[in-house]
Tab-separated table of C-alpha atoms in Angstrom:
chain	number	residue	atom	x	y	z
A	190	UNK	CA	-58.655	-30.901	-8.997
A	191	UNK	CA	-59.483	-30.020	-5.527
A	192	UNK	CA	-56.031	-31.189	-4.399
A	193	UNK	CA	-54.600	-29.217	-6.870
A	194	UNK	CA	-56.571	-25.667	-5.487
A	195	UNK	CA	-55.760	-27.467	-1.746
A	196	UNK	CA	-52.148	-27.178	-2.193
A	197	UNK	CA	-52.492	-23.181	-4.076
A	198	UNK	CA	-54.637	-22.367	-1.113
A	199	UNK	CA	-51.873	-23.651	1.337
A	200	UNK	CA	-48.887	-21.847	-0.624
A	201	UNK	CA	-50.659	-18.625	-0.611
A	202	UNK	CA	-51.032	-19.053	2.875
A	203	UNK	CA	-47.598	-19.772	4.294
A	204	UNK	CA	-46.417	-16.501	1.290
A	205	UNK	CA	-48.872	-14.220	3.359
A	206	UNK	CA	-47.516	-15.284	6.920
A	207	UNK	CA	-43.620	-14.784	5.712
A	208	UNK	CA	-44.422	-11.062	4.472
A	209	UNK	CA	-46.248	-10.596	8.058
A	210	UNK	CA	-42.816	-11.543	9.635
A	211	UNK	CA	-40.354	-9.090	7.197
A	212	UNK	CA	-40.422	-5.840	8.756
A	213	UNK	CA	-41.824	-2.721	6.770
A	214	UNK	CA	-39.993	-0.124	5.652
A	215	UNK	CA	-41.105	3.078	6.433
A	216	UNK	CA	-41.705	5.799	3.736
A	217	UNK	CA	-39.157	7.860	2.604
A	218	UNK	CA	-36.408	5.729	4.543
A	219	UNK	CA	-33.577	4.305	2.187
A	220	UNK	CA	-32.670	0.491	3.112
A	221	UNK	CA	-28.760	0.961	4.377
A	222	UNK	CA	-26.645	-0.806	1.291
A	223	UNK	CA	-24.021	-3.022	2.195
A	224	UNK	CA	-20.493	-1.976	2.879
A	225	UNK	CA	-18.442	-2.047	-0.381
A	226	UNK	CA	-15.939	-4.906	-0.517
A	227	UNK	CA	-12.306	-3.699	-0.137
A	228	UNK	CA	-10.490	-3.839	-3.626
A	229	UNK	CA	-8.196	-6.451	-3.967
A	230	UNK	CA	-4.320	-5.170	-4.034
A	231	UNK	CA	-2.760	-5.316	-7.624
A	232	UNK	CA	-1.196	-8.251	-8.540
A	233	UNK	CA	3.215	-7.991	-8.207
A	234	UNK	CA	4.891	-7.820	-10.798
A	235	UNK	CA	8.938	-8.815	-11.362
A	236	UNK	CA	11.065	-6.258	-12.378
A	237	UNK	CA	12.637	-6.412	-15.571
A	238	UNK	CA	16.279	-7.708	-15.483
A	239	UNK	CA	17.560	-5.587	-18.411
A	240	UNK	CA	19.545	-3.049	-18.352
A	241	UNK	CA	17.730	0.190	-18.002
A	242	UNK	CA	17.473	2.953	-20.649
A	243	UNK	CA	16.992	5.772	-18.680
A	244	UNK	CA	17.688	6.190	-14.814
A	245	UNK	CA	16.858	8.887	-12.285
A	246	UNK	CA	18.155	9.190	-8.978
A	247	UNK	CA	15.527	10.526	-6.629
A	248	UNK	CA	17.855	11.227	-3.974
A	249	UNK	CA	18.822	14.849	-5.410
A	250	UNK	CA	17.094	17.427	-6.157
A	251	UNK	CA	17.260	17.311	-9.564
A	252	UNK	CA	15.774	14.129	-10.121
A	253	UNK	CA	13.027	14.240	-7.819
A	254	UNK	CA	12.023	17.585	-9.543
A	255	UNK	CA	11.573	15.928	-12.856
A	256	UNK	CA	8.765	13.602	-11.034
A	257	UNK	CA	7.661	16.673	-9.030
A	258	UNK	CA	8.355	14.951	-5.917
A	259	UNK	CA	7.581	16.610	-3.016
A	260	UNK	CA	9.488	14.211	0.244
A	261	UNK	CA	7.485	13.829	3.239
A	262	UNK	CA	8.644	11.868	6.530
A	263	UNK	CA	6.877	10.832	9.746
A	264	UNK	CA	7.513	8.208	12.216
A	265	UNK	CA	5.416	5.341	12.845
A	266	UNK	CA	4.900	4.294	16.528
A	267	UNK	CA	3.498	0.528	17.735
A	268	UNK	CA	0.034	1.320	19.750
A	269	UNK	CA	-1.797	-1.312	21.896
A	270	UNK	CA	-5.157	-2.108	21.528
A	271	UNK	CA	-7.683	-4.855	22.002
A	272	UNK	CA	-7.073	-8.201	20.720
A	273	UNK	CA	-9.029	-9.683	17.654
A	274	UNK	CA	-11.684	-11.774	17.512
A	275	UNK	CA	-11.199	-15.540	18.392
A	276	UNK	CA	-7.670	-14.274	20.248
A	277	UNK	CA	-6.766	-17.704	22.668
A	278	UNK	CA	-7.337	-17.262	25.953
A	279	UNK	CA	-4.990	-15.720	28.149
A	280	UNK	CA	-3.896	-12.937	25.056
A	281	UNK	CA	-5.533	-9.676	26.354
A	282	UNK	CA	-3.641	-7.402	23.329
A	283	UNK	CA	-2.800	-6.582	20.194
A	284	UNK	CA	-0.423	-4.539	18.578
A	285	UNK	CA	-0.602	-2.049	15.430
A	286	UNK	CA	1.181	0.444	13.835
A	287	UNK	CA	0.287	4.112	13.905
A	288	UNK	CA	-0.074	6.255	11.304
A	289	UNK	CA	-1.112	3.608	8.226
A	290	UNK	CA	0.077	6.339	5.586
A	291	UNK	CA	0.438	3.755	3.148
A	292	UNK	CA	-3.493	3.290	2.771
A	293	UNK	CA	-5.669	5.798	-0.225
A	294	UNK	CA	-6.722	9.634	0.736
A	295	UNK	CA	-3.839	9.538	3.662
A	296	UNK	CA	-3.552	13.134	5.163
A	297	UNK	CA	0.070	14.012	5.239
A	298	UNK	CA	-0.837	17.904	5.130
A	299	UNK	CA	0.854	18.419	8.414
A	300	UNK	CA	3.910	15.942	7.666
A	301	UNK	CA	7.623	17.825	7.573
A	302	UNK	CA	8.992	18.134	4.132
A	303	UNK	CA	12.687	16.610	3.900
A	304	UNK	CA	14.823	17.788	0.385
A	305	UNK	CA	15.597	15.088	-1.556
A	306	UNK	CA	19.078	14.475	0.024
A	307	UNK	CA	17.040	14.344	3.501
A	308	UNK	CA	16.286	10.824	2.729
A	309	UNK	CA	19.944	9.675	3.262
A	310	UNK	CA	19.555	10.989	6.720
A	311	UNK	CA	19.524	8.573	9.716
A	312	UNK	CA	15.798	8.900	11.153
A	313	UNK	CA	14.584	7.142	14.223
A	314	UNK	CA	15.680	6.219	17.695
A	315	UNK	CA	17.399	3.588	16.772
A	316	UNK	CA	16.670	0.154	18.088
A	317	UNK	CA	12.963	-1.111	17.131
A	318	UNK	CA	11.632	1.516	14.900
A	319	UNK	CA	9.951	2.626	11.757
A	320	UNK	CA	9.976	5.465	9.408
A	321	UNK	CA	7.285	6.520	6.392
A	322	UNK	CA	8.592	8.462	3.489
A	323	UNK	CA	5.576	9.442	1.522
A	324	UNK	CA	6.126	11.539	-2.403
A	325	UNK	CA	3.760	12.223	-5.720
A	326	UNK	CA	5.758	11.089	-8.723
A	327	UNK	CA	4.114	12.580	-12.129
A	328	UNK	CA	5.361	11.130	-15.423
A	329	UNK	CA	7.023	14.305	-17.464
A	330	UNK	CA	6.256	13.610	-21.385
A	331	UNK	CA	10.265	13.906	-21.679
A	332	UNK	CA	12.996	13.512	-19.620
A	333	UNK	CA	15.950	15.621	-21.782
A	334	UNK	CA	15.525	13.808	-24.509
A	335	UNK	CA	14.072	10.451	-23.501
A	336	UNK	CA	10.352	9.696	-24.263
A	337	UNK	CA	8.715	8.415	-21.546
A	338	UNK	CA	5.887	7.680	-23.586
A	339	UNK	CA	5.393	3.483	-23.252
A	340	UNK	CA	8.011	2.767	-21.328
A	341	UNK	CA	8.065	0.459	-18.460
A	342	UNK	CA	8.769	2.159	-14.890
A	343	UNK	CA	10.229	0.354	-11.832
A	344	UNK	CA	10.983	2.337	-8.660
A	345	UNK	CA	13.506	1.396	-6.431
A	346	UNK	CA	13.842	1.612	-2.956
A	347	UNK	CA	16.488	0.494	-1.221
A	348	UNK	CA	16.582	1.191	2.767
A	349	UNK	CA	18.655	0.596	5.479
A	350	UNK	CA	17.510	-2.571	7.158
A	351	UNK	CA	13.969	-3.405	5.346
A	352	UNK	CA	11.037	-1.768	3.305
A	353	UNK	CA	7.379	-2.297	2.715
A	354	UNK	CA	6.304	-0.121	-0.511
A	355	UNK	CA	2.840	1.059	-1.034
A	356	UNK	CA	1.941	2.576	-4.586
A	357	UNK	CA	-1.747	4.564	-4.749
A	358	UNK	CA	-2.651	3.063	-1.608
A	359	UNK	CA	-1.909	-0.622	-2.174
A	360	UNK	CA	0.822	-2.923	-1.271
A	361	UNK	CA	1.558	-5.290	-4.229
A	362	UNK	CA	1.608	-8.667	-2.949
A	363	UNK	CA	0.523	-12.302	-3.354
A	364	UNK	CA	0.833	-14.885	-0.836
A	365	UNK	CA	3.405	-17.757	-2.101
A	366	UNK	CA	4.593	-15.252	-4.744
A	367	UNK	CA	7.789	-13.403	-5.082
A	368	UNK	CA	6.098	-9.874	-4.024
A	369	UNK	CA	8.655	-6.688	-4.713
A	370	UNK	CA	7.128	-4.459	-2.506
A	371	UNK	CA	7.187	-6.449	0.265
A	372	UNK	CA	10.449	-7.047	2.059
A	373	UNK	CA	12.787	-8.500	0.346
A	374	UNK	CA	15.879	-9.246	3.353
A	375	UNK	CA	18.736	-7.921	5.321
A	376	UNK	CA	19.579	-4.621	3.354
A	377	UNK	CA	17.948	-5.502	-0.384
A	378	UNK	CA	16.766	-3.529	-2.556
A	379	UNK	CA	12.638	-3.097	-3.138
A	380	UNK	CA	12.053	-2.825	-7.347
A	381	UNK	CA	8.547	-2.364	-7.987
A	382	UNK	CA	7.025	-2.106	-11.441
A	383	UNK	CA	4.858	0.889	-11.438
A	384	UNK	CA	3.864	0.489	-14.951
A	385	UNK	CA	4.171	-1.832	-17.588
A	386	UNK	CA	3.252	1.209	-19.894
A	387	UNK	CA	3.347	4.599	-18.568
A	388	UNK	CA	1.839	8.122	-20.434
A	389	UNK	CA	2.674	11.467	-19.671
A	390	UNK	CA	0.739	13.057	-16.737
A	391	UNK	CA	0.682	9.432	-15.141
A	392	UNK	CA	0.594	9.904	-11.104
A	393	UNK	CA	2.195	7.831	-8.399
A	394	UNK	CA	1.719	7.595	-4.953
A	395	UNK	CA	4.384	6.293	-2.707
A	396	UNK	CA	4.748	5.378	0.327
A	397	UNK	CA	7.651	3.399	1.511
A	398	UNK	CA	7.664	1.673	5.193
A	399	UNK	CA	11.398	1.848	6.415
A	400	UNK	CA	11.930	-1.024	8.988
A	401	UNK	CA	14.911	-1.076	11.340
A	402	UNK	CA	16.037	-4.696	11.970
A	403	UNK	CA	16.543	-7.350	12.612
A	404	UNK	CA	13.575	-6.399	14.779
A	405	UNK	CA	14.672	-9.489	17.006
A	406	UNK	CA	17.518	-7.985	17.173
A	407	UNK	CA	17.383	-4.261	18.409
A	408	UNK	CA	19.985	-3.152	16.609
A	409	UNK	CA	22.379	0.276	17.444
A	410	UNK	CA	21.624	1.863	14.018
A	411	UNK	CA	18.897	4.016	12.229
A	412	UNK	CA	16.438	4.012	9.281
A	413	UNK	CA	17.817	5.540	6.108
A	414	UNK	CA	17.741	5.206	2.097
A	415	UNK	CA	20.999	4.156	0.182
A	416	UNK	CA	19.311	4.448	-3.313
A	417	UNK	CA	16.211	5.395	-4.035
A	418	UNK	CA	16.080	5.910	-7.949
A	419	UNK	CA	12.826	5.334	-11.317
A	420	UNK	CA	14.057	3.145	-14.065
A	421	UNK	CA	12.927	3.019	-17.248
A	422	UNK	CA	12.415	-0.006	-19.891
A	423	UNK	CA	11.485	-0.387	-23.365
């Protein structure tokens, strides 16, 4: 028994000298929560390989319209900074990309609008650079008389020499998985499923990441769209 009330007499002890050593805190002051762990990008999806029952070309007017797609273009410019933790010895920098519109609540407010044809243009310098295209696609209940309602929708971009695509702020992908949205090769296509199922009143993001390459290479051309089009599957 008196080993027993020994031991309680000891734990009580040791429990009073730990909440001596954890700081107080004050009245009325909030502890600060811990920062929110960035959501995981959305699995990719394949396209479909069917053939499509309904296709709009978003590189005139009249087919962006049906989306409500508003074109918006900037270029993107490599910036130095410092290097990242653990860098080897001897590397003193690191280089990003400037602007990241592909990421959520982007500002484009002050971005130049382009028409829809504007995206054939050739952008850039030429050589090693990059080009954003940024739009809001809005699922119409009807497209003549097609019924979007259900269907399956898969954008396609296809630029002049690569493309990243970013849909509501995240980049598709899966390491060791075929990934659509990120590049694909020299001159292919990017088909990314926006929806397996889409509704009326459904909004898209975009933001497609127009690469001229290869990079290695420096090549004499510019950054431009040959097709840039919404198909849909049932």
């Amino acid at each position: 028994m008196r080993k027993q009330v020994f031991i309680r007499l000891v734990t009580y002890a040791v429990l009073a000298a730990l909440s001596m050593m954890i700081p107080a805190i004050p009245t009325g002051q909030a502890q600060t929560p811990s920062p929110a762990a960035a959501p995981a990008p959305p699995a990719p999806q394949m396209p479909p390989s069917l053939v499509p029952v309904k296709v709009i070309d978003l590189m005139t007017a009249e087919g962006s319209a049906v989306f409500g797609a508003q074109w918006k273009t900037m270029e993107a410019k490599i910036v130095e900074g410092p290097p990242i933790a653990n860098a080897m010895p001897g590397y003193k920098t690191s280089y990003d990309i400037q602007p990241h519109a592909g990421e959520p609540r982007f500002d484009d407010s002050s971005w130049p609008i382009i028409g829809a044809k504007g995206l054939a243009d050739r952008r850039g310098g030429g050589k090693v650079s990059f080009i954003w295209y940024r739009a809001n696609l809005t699922i119409p209940a009807k497209i003549g008389d097609f019924d979007t309602s259900g269907a399956t929708a898969v954008l396609t971009a296809y630029v002049d020499d690569y493309a990243e695509v970013w849909v509501n702020g995240q980049m598709p992908r899966r390491a060791g998985y075929p990934s659509p949205a990120a590049i694909q090769g020299f001159n292919m296509p990017n088909r990314v499923v926006l929806a397996d199922v889409v509704k009326p009143g459904d909004k898209f993001q975009i933001a497609i990441f127009g690469i001229n390459g290869p990079i290695s290479v420096a090549p004499m051309n510019f950054v431009w769209f040959r097709e840039a089009k919404i198909e849909f599957f049932r």
